[in-house]
XYZ file of C-alpha atoms in Angstrom:
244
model
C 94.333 -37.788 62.408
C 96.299 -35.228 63.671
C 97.165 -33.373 60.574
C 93.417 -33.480 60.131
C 92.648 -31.933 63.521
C 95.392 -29.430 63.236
C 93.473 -28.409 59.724
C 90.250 -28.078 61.413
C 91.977 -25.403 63.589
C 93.286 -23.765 60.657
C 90.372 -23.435 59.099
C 88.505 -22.368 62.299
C 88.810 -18.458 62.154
C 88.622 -18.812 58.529
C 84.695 -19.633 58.650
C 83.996 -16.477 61.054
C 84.212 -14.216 58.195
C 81.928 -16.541 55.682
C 79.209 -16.261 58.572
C 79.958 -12.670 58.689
C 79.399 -12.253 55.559
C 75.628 -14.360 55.760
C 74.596 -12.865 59.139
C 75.276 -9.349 57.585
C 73.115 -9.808 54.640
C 70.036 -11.773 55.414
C 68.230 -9.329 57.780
C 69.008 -6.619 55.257
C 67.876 -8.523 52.138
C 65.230 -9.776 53.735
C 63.846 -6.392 54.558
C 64.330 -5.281 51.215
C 62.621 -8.273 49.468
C 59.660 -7.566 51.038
C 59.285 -4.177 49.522
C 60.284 -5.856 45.870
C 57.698 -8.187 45.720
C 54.871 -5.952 47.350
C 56.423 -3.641 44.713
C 56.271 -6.470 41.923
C 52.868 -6.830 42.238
C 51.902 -3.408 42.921
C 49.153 -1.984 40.933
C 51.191 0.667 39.931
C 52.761 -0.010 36.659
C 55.755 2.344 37.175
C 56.550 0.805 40.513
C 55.791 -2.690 39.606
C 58.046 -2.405 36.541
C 61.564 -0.860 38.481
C 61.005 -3.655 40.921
C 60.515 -6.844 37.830
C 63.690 -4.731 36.303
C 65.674 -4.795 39.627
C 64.820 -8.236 40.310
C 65.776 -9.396 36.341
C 68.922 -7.585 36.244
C 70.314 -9.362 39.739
C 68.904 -12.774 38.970
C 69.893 -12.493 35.387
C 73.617 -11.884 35.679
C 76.337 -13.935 37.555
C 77.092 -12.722 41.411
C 80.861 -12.939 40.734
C 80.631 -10.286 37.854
C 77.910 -8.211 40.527
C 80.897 -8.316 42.923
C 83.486 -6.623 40.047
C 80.853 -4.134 38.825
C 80.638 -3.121 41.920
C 83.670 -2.905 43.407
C 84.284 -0.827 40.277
C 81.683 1.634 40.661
C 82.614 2.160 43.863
C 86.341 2.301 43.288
C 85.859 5.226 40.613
C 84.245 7.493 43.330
C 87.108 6.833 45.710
C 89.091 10.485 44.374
C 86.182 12.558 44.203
C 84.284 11.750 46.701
C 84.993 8.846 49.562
C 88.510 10.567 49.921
C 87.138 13.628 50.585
C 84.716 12.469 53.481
C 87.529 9.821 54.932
C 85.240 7.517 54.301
C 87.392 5.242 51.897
C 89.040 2.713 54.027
C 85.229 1.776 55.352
C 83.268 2.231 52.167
C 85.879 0.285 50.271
C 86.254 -2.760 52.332
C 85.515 -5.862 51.634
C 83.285 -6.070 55.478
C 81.886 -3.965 53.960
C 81.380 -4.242 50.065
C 80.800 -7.927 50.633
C 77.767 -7.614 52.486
C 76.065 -5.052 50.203
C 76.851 -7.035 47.169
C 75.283 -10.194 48.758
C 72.666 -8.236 49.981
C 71.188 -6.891 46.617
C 71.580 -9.879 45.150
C 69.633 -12.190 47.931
C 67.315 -9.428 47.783
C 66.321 -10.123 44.290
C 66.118 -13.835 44.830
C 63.729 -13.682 47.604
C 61.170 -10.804 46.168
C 60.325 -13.825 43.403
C 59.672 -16.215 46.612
C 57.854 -13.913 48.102
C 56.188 -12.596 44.948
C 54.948 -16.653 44.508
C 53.790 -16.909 47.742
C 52.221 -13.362 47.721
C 50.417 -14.668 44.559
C 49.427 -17.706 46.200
C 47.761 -16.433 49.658
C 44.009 -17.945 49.022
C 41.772 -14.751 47.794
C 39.227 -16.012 49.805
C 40.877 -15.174 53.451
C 41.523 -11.808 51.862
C 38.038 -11.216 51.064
C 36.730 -12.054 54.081
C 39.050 -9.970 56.164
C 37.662 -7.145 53.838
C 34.142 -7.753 54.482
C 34.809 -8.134 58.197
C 35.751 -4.209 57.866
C 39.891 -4.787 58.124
C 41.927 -1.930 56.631
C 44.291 -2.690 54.560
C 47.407 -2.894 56.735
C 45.409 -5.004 59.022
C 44.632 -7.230 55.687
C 48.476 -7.686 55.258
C 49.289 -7.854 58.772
C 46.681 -10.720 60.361
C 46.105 -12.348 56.807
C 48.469 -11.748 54.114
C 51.839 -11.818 55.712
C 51.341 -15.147 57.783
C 50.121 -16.868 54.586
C 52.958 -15.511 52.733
C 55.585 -16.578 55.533
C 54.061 -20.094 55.558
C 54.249 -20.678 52.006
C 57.988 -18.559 51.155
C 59.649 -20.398 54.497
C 60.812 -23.523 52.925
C 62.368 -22.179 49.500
C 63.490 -19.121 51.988
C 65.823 -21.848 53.983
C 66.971 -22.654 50.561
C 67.708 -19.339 49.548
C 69.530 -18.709 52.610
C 72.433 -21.926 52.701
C 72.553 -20.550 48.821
C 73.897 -16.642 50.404
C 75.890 -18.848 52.759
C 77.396 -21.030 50.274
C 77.953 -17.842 47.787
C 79.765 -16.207 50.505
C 82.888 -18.104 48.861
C 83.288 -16.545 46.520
C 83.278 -12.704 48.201
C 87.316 -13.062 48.159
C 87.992 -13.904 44.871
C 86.101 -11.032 43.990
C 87.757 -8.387 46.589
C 90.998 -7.576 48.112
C 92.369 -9.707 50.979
C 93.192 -7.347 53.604
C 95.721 -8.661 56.369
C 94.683 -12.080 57.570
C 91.086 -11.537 56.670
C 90.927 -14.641 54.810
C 87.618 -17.113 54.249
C 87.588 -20.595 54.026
C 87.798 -20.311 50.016
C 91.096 -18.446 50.386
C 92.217 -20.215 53.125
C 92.000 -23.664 51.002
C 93.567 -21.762 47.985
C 96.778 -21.118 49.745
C 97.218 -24.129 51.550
C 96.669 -25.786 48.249
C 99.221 -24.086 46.285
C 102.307 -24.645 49.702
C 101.446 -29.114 49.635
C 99.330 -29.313 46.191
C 97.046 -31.847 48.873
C 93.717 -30.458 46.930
C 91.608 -33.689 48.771
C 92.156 -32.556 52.183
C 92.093 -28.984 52.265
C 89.186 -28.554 50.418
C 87.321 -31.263 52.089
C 87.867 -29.481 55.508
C 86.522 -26.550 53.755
C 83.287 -28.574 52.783
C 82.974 -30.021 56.016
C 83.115 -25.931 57.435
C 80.033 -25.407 54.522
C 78.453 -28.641 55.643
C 78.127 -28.329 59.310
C 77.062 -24.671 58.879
C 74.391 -25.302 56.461
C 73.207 -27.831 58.858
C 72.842 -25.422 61.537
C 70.701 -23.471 59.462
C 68.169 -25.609 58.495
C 68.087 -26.965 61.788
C 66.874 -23.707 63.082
C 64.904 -23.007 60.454
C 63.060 -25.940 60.514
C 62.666 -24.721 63.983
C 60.686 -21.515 62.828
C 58.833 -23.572 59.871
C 57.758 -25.804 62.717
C 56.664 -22.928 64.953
C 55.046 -21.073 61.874
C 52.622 -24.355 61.040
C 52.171 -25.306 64.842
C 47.997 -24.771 64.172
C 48.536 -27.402 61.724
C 48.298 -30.913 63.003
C 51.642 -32.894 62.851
C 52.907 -34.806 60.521
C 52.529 -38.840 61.548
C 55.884 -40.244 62.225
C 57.138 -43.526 61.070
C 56.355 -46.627 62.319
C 57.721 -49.971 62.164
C 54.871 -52.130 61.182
C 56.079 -54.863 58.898
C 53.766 -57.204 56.833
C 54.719 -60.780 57.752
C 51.842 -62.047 55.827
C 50.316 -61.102 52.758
């Protein structure tokens, strides 16, 4: 029990820098979702055609090689032009490289959720907003979006412990820098000192487990909140059949 305790705390400030990593990306790709689906199904064919090509090239290729590419790319700038702004040690770091990464990929990921749901907002609601004189930004804004919300939310959740669990991987793409270690890392190296593979990366999955429990525990908060004009679901009752 105690060695088990005493690798709980090990793993403790570990798991600070996978939620890091989440926390910094999912406003961000959120944001930027939104405009890739409104931009997928744009009636502009030039718009609506970068946005399917953004949203194919990050969904069809593996995050891991995403993190090298870029890392790369932004690597072979460092002489002529982060150096030369001092910008390198920021633009370079993985706090900061991680989060971008994660960020256009989740982006790309959620624009097709949104996209579906977008698709799937009943015409009807739309149509009558429009005869009831609504602009358009009032259309999206007291019709379209809450539909769209409603319907993305619970594939959204998904999405979301997906970036979370993804985050493990950030460090085997990008350099470790001091004791900025995840919980990946952190299992890696206590693996290769013991060889004990079973308990360090249990207490790693335990880190991933209670984490992605805390997130859909909220967001079933906000799913709850965002169908609260809907009536409840009825919840279970013992009522058992003694005779047939």
């Amino acid at each position: 029990m105690d060695t088990f305790l005493r690798e709980l705390g090990l793993f403790a400030p570990a798991i600070v820098f996978n939620i890091y990593f989440a926390a910094a990306s999912i406003p961000l790709g959120f944001v930027m979702a939104i405009f890739l689906a409104l931009g997928k199904n744009s009636a502009n064919p030039l718009l609506s055609r970068l946005s399917r090509g953004y949203i194919y090239a990050f969904r069809g290729s593996p995050l891991f090689i995403q993190f090298f590419m870029i890392y790369s790319l932004t690597l072979s700038f460092n002489i002529s032009l982060w150096k030369p702004l001092d910008i390198s040690w920021f633009v370079l770091h993985p706090l900061f490289i991680g989060p971008l990464v994660l960020v256009l990929n989740t982006a790309a990921y959620t624009a097709d959720i949104f996209y579906g749901a977008l698709r799937a907002v009943p015409r009807g609601e739309i149509e009558a907003a429009r005869a009831y004189g609504m602009s358009r930004t009032q259309q999206f804004r007291q019709v379209v979006w809450p539909n769209l919300i409603r319907l993305a939310w619970p594939a959204y959740t998904n999405e979301v412990v997906f970036l979370f669990h993804a985050t493990a991987i950030v460090y085997f793409a990008l350099p470790v820098i001091g004791q900025q270690k995840d919980v990946m890392i952190t299992a890696k190296e206590l693996f290769e000192r013991d060889y004990n593979a079973f308990l360090h990366f249990s207490v790693a999955a335990l880190y991933f487990l209670a984490v992605s429990l805390v997130v859909f525990f909220f967001c079933g908060l906000v799913y709850r909140r965002l169908m609260r004009h809907m009536p409840a679901a009825p919840g279970m009752r013992f009522a058992p059949k003694w005779m047939r």
